[in-house]
Every structure is written in C-alpha cells, then in structure tokens.
Amino acid sequence: RNTAFQAAVFYKDIQDFFVDYSGAFAFAGNPITIAAGAASSPLELETTLNGDSATLLGVELAYSQNFTFLPGPLSGLFAQANATWIDSEAEAPFVRPGETFTLPGQPDYLFNLSLGWENDWATFRLAGNWVGESLEGISGPSTTYRDLIGNAYFGLDASAQFSLTDNLRLSIEGSNLNEAQDEVVYRGTPQTGPLFQQVEQFGRTVTVGLTARF
C-alpha cells in the first residue's frame, strides 16, 4: 500500500567519448603538431581528446514509501531511495594501447536517500546523495600513476515548502549542508598512494523563494 519498487537494467554503446589527457606530447594519433626544433626538451601536453569506444552496463533499483498506515501525524512520513551500479569499459588505443579503463567521469556506484514529512500545507525533505570514485583523466601507458581520480562524494540537502494561502507558496532549499568537498587526486604508486591534485570547496547554499499563482 502506497509503496513502489522498481528495477531497471540499461546498456549504452558510446563512440568518441571525451577524455582529459595529461602526459607526454608524443603519442600515436596526437592531432597537435609543433614546428621542428621548437623545443629542446620533451614536451608535456594537457588537453581533452576523443577516446575510441565505451560501453556501459547498469542496474538501478528504486524504492518509495508513504507511511499513511501510521497513526496521527506520523502518517505524513515518506521515504525514497535509489541505488545504481554501473560497469563501464572504455578504450583510447592511441594513448593506452591494449588497455581498457572505466569511462572517464562515470562512477561505479550512486546512492540517494531522502526522508520527509508532508501534509496539506507543508512539506519537509532531507536528502543524502553519495557518488562513488571515478576516473577523471588519463596519462600515458608508462605514467598511469598520473591518472586523475575523483574521490567519492557525499552531499546533504534539505528543503521545505509552505502553502501560505491557496495562491501563495514559500520555499526554502539548502544544498551541500555538510559542506562536502570535490576532491581530485593523482592515482599514485603503491609506494606513494594517492597524491593531491585539487580540491574545490563550494560551501553550503540556501535559497528562499516565494511563488504566487494568479
């Protein structure tokens, strides 16, 4: 009763995907050229290239529940959740011949959970979003320790809506309440482990809105 459960399987075949590259200038298929003798030492290149092909196979599970069977005010409680698992394989043979890796920018796991309460005049929701580790950029075959890895991320959001009148509605939304950071590291070696590359601190954002219907 007032419960939904869904399961889905999906498959994607992708051609010419984008991939960030950082490494040696000289590799097969490099579309960039320089004048002869322009550099007296080996060059480094940072650019965005097209990979060859990639595939995605994913499973998504979703669940929602309205707890209307509970007594009194508890009947306004609700919960929603979904989880996605994705197995991806990508190839860029001109940079990493004979090797497959996960599709850049695609995490293997995604999880979302939201809890809330509502009645005829108000709605409250608290949501958590977890994004798994992902490959963000690649390097050459002899410098895989320079591959860029996006660390797992968890963000906490909240929202509230109030019907002040039949035609006037107040909304308050807060994003990244836990002030999670977007962190990227170099893969590193077994000896060094991951090495810091960059961190982006977005902080929290609060938005207040008023909607009028005429």
Backbone as numpy.savetxt, mean C-alpha at the origin, in Angstrom:
# Nx Ny Nz CAx CAy CAz Cx Cy Cz
-27.93 -13.47 10.05 -28.77 -12.28 10.05 -27.89 -11.03 10.05
-28.14 -10.14 9.08 -27.34 -8.92 8.95 -25.84 -9.20 8.91
-25.48 -10.32 8.27 -24.08 -10.72 8.17 -23.75 -11.01 6.71
-22.58 -10.60 6.29 -22.14 -10.89 4.92 -20.71 -11.40 4.95
-20.46 -12.43 4.17 -19.11 -12.97 4.01 -18.87 -13.19 2.53
-17.77 -12.67 2.02 -17.46 -12.78 0.60 -16.04 -13.29 0.42
-15.84 -14.06 -0.64 -14.51 -14.55 -1.01 -14.34 -14.38 -2.51
-13.17 -13.92 -2.92 -12.91 -13.69 -4.34 -11.49 -14.12 -4.67
-11.31 -14.61 -5.89 -10.00 -14.95 -6.42 -9.81 -14.14 -7.70
-8.65 -13.54 -7.87 -8.41 -12.75 -9.07 -7.02 -13.02 -9.63
-6.90 -12.81 -10.93 -5.63 -13.03 -11.64 -5.43 -11.88 -12.62
-4.21 -11.36 -12.69 -3.90 -10.27 -13.62 -2.60 -10.58 -14.35
-2.61 -10.27 -15.63 -1.42 -10.41 -16.47 -1.05 -9.01 -16.94
0.14 -8.55 -16.55 0.54 -7.15 -16.76 1.77 -7.10 -17.66
1.77 -6.17 -18.59 2.90 -5.97 -19.49 3.48 -4.56 -19.29
4.80 -4.45 -19.42 5.48 -3.15 -19.41 5.20 -2.35 -18.14
5.26 -3.00 -16.99 5.03 -2.31 -15.72 6.18 -1.34 -15.44
5.92 -0.36 -14.58 6.94 0.61 -14.18 7.78 0.05 -13.04
9.08 0.32 -13.07 9.96 -0.08 -11.97 11.04 0.98 -11.81
11.28 1.40 -10.57 12.38 2.33 -10.28 13.69 1.55 -10.25
14.70 2.09 -10.93 16.00 1.43 -11.02 17.07 2.36 -10.47
17.99 1.77 -9.69 19.13 2.51 -9.17 20.33 1.58 -9.20
21.34 1.94 -10.02 22.51 1.08 -10.11 23.42 1.50 -11.23
24.16 0.54 -11.76 25.14 0.82 -12.79 24.47 1.36 -14.06
25.14 2.27 -14.72 24.62 2.86 -15.95 24.58 1.83 -17.09
25.57 0.98 -17.14 25.70 0.04 -18.25 24.93 -1.24 -17.97
23.84 -1.45 -18.69 23.13 -2.72 -18.68 22.41 -2.87 -20.01
22.14 -4.11 -20.40 21.51 -4.38 -21.69 20.14 -3.73 -21.76
19.87 -3.03 -22.85 18.57 -2.42 -23.03 18.45 -1.03 -22.45
19.52 -0.48 -21.89 19.46 0.88 -21.36 19.17 1.85 -22.51
18.04 2.58 -22.45 17.68 3.47 -23.56 18.42 4.80 -23.52
19.24 5.04 -22.49 19.91 6.32 -22.32 21.35 6.21 -22.80
21.81 7.17 -23.59 23.18 7.18 -24.09 23.86 8.48 -23.71
25.19 8.45 -23.64 25.97 9.66 -23.38 27.09 9.74 -24.42
27.62 10.93 -24.59 28.70 11.12 -25.56 29.94 10.34 -25.12
30.64 9.80 -26.06 31.85 9.05 -25.76 32.85 9.93 -25.03
33.45 9.40 -23.97 34.45 10.13 -23.22 33.88 11.18 -22.28
32.56 11.19 -22.10 31.96 12.22 -21.25 32.24 11.95 -19.78
32.55 10.70 -19.44 32.81 10.37 -18.04 34.07 9.54 -17.96
34.86 9.81 -16.96 36.12 9.08 -16.79 35.99 7.97 -15.75
34.83 7.81 -15.14 34.63 6.77 -14.14 33.26 6.14 -14.38
33.01 4.93 -13.83 31.71 4.28 -14.01 30.57 5.17 -13.54
29.48 5.17 -14.33 28.34 6.02 -14.03 27.29 5.27 -13.24
26.55 6.00 -12.41 25.41 5.48 -11.70 24.14 6.08 -12.30
23.07 5.31 -12.32 21.82 5.76 -12.95 20.66 5.56 -11.98
19.81 6.58 -11.87 18.56 6.47 -11.13 17.45 6.93 -12.06
16.52 6.02 -12.36 15.47 6.35 -13.33 14.29 5.40 -13.13
13.24 5.60 -13.89 12.09 4.71 -13.92 12.04 4.04 -15.29
11.99 2.71 -15.30 12.01 1.93 -16.53 10.74 1.11 -16.65
10.54 0.54 -17.82 9.47 -0.43 -18.03 10.03 -1.83 -17.84
9.40 -2.61 -16.97 9.74 -4.01 -16.87 9.14 -4.77 -18.04
9.29 -6.09 -18.03 8.81 -6.91 -19.14 7.37 -7.36 -18.88
7.19 -8.34 -18.02 5.85 -8.86 -17.75 5.73 -9.20 -16.27
4.49 -9.27 -15.80 4.23 -9.60 -14.40 2.87 -10.27 -14.30
2.72 -11.11 -13.31 1.43 -11.75 -13.03 1.07 -11.57 -11.56
-0.22 -11.52 -11.31 -0.75 -11.42 -9.95 -1.79 -12.51 -9.75
-1.71 -13.21 -8.64 -2.75 -14.16 -8.24 -3.12 -13.80 -6.81
-4.39 -13.47 -6.59 -4.79 -12.98 -5.28 -6.06 -13.62 -4.76
-6.18 -13.62 -3.44 -7.38 -14.08 -2.75 -7.81 -12.99 -1.79
-9.09 -12.63 -1.83 -9.61 -11.59 -0.95 -10.81 -12.13 -0.16
-10.79 -11.91 1.14 -11.88 -12.30 2.02 -12.44 -11.06 2.68
-13.77 -10.96 2.72 -14.42 -9.80 3.32 -15.56 -10.25 4.22
-15.73 -9.52 5.32 -16.75 -9.86 6.32 -17.38 -8.58 6.85
-18.67 -8.57 7.01 -19.35 -7.44 7.65 -20.48 -7.96 8.52
-20.71 -7.27 9.61 -21.70 -7.72 10.59 -22.34 -6.52 11.27
-23.67 -6.46 11.26 -24.42 -5.50 12.07 -25.01 -6.25 13.26
-24.68 -5.81 14.45 -25.07 -6.54 15.66 -26.45 -6.11 16.15
-27.42 -6.18 15.25 -28.78 -5.73 15.60 -29.47 -6.65 16.60
-28.93 -7.84 16.80 -29.54 -8.78 17.74 -29.17 -8.48 19.19
-28.22 -7.56 19.40 -27.84 -7.21 20.77 -28.88 -6.27 21.37
-28.98 -6.24 22.70 -30.02 -5.42 23.33 -29.66 -3.94 23.40
-30.67 -3.08 23.39 -30.52 -1.65 23.64 -29.53 -0.97 22.71
-28.73 -0.05 23.26 -27.78 0.71 22.42 -26.74 -0.16 21.72
-26.48 -1.36 22.27 -25.49 -2.24 21.65 -25.92 -2.71 20.27
-27.19 -2.60 19.94 -27.68 -3.03 18.62 -27.16 -2.15 17.50
-26.56 -1.00 17.85 -26.01 -0.11 16.83 -24.58 -0.45 16.45
-23.97 -1.43 17.09 -22.59 -1.80 16.78 -22.48 -2.48 15.42
-21.38 -2.26 14.73 -21.12 -2.97 13.48 -19.61 -3.19 13.33
-19.25 -4.16 12.49 -17.84 -4.47 12.23 -17.68 -4.83 10.76
-16.56 -4.45 10.19 -16.22 -4.79 8.81 -14.74 -5.16 8.76
-14.41 -6.15 7.98 -13.01 -6.58 7.87 -12.77 -7.17 6.50
-11.55 -7.01 6.00 -11.16 -7.71 4.79 -9.66 -7.99 4.83
-9.29 -9.06 4.16 -7.89 -9.48 4.09 -7.60 -9.91 2.66
-6.44 -9.50 2.16 -6.05 -9.84 0.79 -4.64 -10.42 0.80
-4.50 -11.55 0.14 -3.18 -12.17 -0.07 -2.89 -12.17 -1.56
-1.71 -11.70 -1.95 -1.36 -11.59 -3.36 0.02 -12.21 -3.60
0.08 -13.12 -4.56 1.34 -13.71 -4.99 1.66 -13.10 -6.36
2.75 -12.36 -6.45 3.10 -11.69 -7.71 4.49 -12.10 -8.16
4.67 -12.15 -9.47 5.97 -12.42 -10.07 6.19 -11.44 -11.22
7.38 -10.85 -11.26 7.70 -9.87 -12.31 9.08 -10.16 -12.87
9.27 -9.74 -14.12 10.55 -9.94 -14.79 11.00 -8.65 -15.46
12.30 -8.37 -15.36 12.93 -7.27 -16.09 14.28 -7.80 -16.59
14.26 -8.64 -17.63 15.47 -9.38 -18.02 16.62 -8.50 -18.47
16.36 -7.28 -18.92 17.45 -6.42 -19.34 18.24 -5.89 -18.14
17.64 -5.91 -16.95 18.33 -5.48 -15.73 18.73 -6.68 -14.87
17.80 -7.61 -14.68 18.03 -8.79 -13.83 17.73 -10.06 -14.65
18.60 -10.43 -15.58 18.33 -11.58 -16.45 18.19 -12.87 -15.64
17.19 -13.67 -16.04 17.00 -14.97 -15.41 16.44 -14.92 -14.01
15.93 -13.78 -13.58 15.44 -13.63 -12.20 14.00 -13.13 -12.21
13.22 -13.60 -11.25 11.89 -13.07 -11.01 11.85 -12.44 -9.63
11.00 -11.44 -9.46 10.84 -10.76 -8.17 9.40 -10.31 -8.05
9.00 -9.89 -6.87 7.63 -9.43 -6.69 7.39 -8.15 -7.48
6.14 -7.92 -7.89 5.81 -6.73 -8.65 6.10 -5.49 -7.80
6.91 -4.55 -8.31 7.23 -3.35 -7.52 5.98 -2.60 -7.08
5.98 -2.23 -5.80 4.86 -1.48 -5.24 3.70 -2.33 -4.79
3.78 -3.65 -4.95 2.67 -4.54 -4.59 3.01 -5.37 -3.36
2.40 -5.07 -2.21 2.64 -5.90 -1.01 1.96 -7.25 -1.14
2.46 -8.22 -0.40 1.87 -9.56 -0.41 0.60 -9.64 0.42
0.47 -8.77 1.43 -0.66 -8.86 2.35 -1.26 -7.47 2.61
-2.59 -7.42 2.69 -3.33 -6.22 3.06 -4.43 -6.62 4.03
-4.55 -5.89 5.14 -5.59 -6.16 6.12 -6.29 -4.86 6.52
-7.60 -4.92 6.67 -8.38 -3.77 7.12 -9.44 -4.24 8.11
-9.61 -3.48 9.18 -10.63 -3.78 10.18 -11.23 -2.48 10.67
-12.56 -2.39 10.67 -13.22 -1.20 11.20 -14.34 -1.62 12.14
-14.46 -0.87 13.22 -15.50 -1.06 14.23 -16.25 0.24 14.39
-17.54 0.15 14.61 -18.30 1.38 14.73 -19.65 1.19 15.40
-20.32 2.31 15.50 -21.66 2.33 16.10 -22.48 3.39 15.38
-23.78 3.11 15.17 -24.63 4.07 14.49 -26.07 3.95 14.94
-26.77 5.07 14.83 -28.22 5.07 14.98 -28.80 6.04 13.94
-29.99 6.53 14.14 -30.63 7.36 13.12 -29.96 8.73 12.95
-29.21 9.19 13.95 -28.67 10.55 13.85 -27.14 10.64 13.93
-26.47 9.53 14.25 -25.02 9.60 14.39 -24.36 8.29 13.95
-23.13 8.43 13.46 -22.31 7.27 13.08 -20.88 7.51 13.54
-20.30 6.52 14.20 -18.91 6.58 14.64 -18.16 5.37 14.08
-16.92 5.58 13.61 -16.16 4.49 13.02 -14.67 4.65 13.36
-14.04 3.53 13.74 -12.60 3.46 13.96 -12.05 2.38 13.04
-11.05 2.72 12.20 -10.56 1.78 11.20 -9.04 1.66 11.28
-8.56 0.44 11.17 -7.13 0.16 11.10 -6.78 -0.46 9.76
-5.71 0.01 9.15 -5.28 -0.47 7.84 -3.82 -0.90 7.90
-3.57 -2.16 7.56 -2.22 -2.69 7.59 -1.79 -3.08 6.19
-0.65 -2.55 5.74 -0.10 -2.84 4.42 1.25 -3.51 4.61
1.43 -4.66 4.00 2.65 -5.41 4.19 3.85 -4.84 3.45
4.99 -5.45 3.67 6.24 -5.05 3.02 6.14 -5.20 1.51
6.81 -4.31 0.77 6.76 -4.38 -0.69 8.10 -3.97 -1.29
8.38 -4.48 -2.48 9.56 -4.09 -3.24 9.26 -2.77 -3.95
10.07 -1.74 -3.72 9.80 -0.41 -4.29 10.74 -0.06 -5.43
11.91 -0.68 -5.51 12.86 -0.39 -6.58 13.91 -1.46 -6.65
14.52 -1.62 -7.83 15.51 -2.68 -8.01 16.85 -2.09 -8.43
17.90 -2.90 -8.26 19.23 -2.54 -8.71 19.73 -3.65 -9.64
21.00 -3.62 -9.99 21.56 -4.61 -10.89 21.73 -5.96 -10.24
22.07 -7.00 -11.05 22.16 -8.36 -10.52 23.25 -8.55 -9.48
24.31 -7.73 -9.53 25.40 -7.87 -8.56 25.26 -6.92 -7.38
24.19 -6.12 -7.38 24.00 -5.15 -6.30 22.58 -5.24 -5.74
22.08 -6.46 -5.58 20.71 -6.64 -5.08 20.54 -6.07 -3.67
21.65 -5.90 -2.95 21.56 -5.31 -1.61 21.05 -3.87 -1.68
21.05 -3.27 -2.89 20.56 -1.90 -3.05 19.09 -1.86 -3.46
18.43 -3.01 -3.56 16.99 -3.02 -3.81 16.29 -2.22 -2.71
15.24 -1.48 -3.09 14.49 -0.67 -2.13 13.27 -1.44 -1.63
13.11 -1.48 -0.31 12.02 -2.21 0.31 11.17 -1.23 1.12
9.87 -1.22 0.86 8.95 -0.43 1.67 8.52 -1.23 2.88
8.78 -0.72 4.08 8.42 -1.45 5.30 6.91 -1.52 5.46
6.48 -2.51 6.22 5.05 -2.64 6.53 4.54 -1.39 7.23
3.26 -1.10 7.01 2.68 0.15 7.49 1.32 -0.12 8.13
1.07 0.49 9.28 -0.25 0.40 9.93 -0.76 1.81 10.22
-1.92 2.13 9.71 -2.53 3.44 9.94 -3.87 3.30 10.64
-4.18 4.26 11.50 -5.41 4.25 12.27 -6.22 5.50 11.94
-7.45 5.29 11.46 -8.33 6.40 11.07 -9.62 6.34 11.89
-10.28 7.49 12.02 -11.55 7.56 12.73 -12.45 8.59 12.06
-13.76 8.39 12.18 -14.70 9.34 11.61 -15.97 9.36 12.44
-16.67 10.49 12.38 -17.95 10.64 13.05 -18.85 11.53 12.20
-20.11 11.19 12.11 -21.09 11.98 11.36 -22.33 12.18 12.22
-22.85 13.40 12.17 -24.02 13.75 12.98 -25.06 14.44 12.10
-26.30 14.01 12.20 -27.41 14.67 11.50 -27.97 15.74 12.43
-27.61 17.00 12.18 -28.06 18.09 13.03 -29.53 18.40 12.78
-29.94 18.35 11.52 -31.34 18.50 11.11 -31.57 17.54 9.95
-32.76 17.57 9.38 -33.04 16.71 8.24 -32.18 17.07 7.03
-31.71 18.31 6.96 -30.97 18.77 5.79 -29.54 19.22 6.10
-29.09 19.04 7.35 -27.77 19.52 7.75 -27.01 18.41 8.45
-25.81 18.11 7.94 -25.01 17.01 8.49 -23.59 17.47 8.77
-23.08 17.14 9.96 -21.73 17.48 10.38 -20.87 16.24 10.33
-19.66 16.36 9.74 -18.74 15.22 9.66 -17.37 15.62 10.19
-16.74 14.70 10.90 -15.38 14.88 11.42 -14.58 13.63 11.06
-13.44 13.82 10.42 -12.60 12.70 10.00 -11.16 12.91 10.46
-10.56 11.88 11.00 -9.16 11.92 11.41 -8.38 10.82 10.71
-7.27 11.18 10.06 -6.45 10.21 9.33 -5.08 10.05 9.99
-4.58 8.83 9.96 -3.25 8.51 10.52 -3.12 9.02 11.96
-4.09 8.67 12.77 -4.11 9.15 14.16 -2.90 8.67 14.95
-2.34 7.53 14.59 -1.17 7.01 15.29 0.14 7.56 14.72
0.05 8.49 13.75 1.23 9.14 13.16 2.25 8.12 12.66
1.77 7.12 11.92 2.66 6.13 11.34 3.54 6.77 10.27
4.73 6.20 10.07 5.69 6.72 9.12 5.80 5.80 7.91
6.02 6.39 6.75 6.28 5.63 5.53 7.79 5.48 5.41
8.29 4.27 5.61 9.73 4.02 5.66 10.18 3.15 4.49
11.29 3.53 3.87 11.90 2.76 2.79 13.35 2.47 3.18
13.78 1.23 2.97 15.14 0.83 3.33 15.79 0.11 2.15
17.14 0.10 2.14 17.85 -0.78 1.22 17.79 -2.20 1.76
17.73 -3.18 0.87 17.64 -4.57 1.30 18.82 -4.94 2.20
20.01 -4.48 1.85 21.19 -4.78 2.62 21.68 -6.21 2.40
22.66 -6.62 3.16 23.24 -7.96 3.08 22.92 -8.72 4.36
23.18 -10.03 4.39 22.97 -10.77 5.64 23.79 -10.20 6.79
24.92 -9.59 6.48 25.77 -9.03 7.52 25.24 -7.68 8.03
24.74 -6.85 7.11 24.31 -5.50 7.52 22.84 -5.45 7.91
22.01 -6.31 7.30 20.58 -6.17 7.47 20.08 -4.96 6.69
18.79 -4.60 6.81 18.26 -3.44 6.08 18.99 -2.16 6.46
19.18 -1.29 5.46 19.88 -0.02 5.67 18.93 1.13 5.35
18.89 2.14 6.20 17.95 3.25 6.05 18.13 3.97 4.71
17.02 4.28 4.04 17.07 5.06 2.81 16.27 6.36 2.95
15.00 6.27 3.36 14.22 7.50 3.57 13.03 7.21 4.48
12.52 8.27 5.09 11.32 8.16 5.91 10.48 9.40 5.67
9.18 9.21 5.54 8.24 10.32 5.35 7.28 10.34 6.53
7.24 11.48 7.21 6.38 11.65 8.37 5.23 12.57 7.99
4.04 12.00 7.90 2.88 12.77 7.48 2.11 13.37 8.66
2.28 12.78 9.84 1.51 13.25 10.98 0.04 12.89 10.83
-0.79 13.47 11.68 -2.22 13.20 11.61 -2.96 14.36 10.94
-4.08 14.07 10.35 -4.91 15.05 9.67 -6.33 14.96 10.18
-6.91 16.10 10.52 -8.31 16.16 10.97 -9.09 17.08 10.04
-10.20 16.61 9.55 -11.05 17.36 8.63 -12.44 17.49 9.21
-12.97 18.69 9.19 -14.34 18.95 9.67 -15.16 19.51 8.51
-16.33 18.93 8.28 -17.15 19.40 7.17 -18.61 19.52 7.56
-19.31 20.38 6.85 -20.74 20.60 7.08 -21.44 20.49 5.74
-22.40 19.60 5.65 -23.12 19.36 4.40 -24.57 19.79 4.55
-25.01 20.63 3.62 -26.38 21.13 3.62 -27.11 20.63 2.37
-28.31 20.16 2.52 -29.11 19.69 1.39 -30.32 20.60 1.24
-30.54 21.10 0.00 -31.62 22.05 -0.26 -32.70 21.38 -1.10
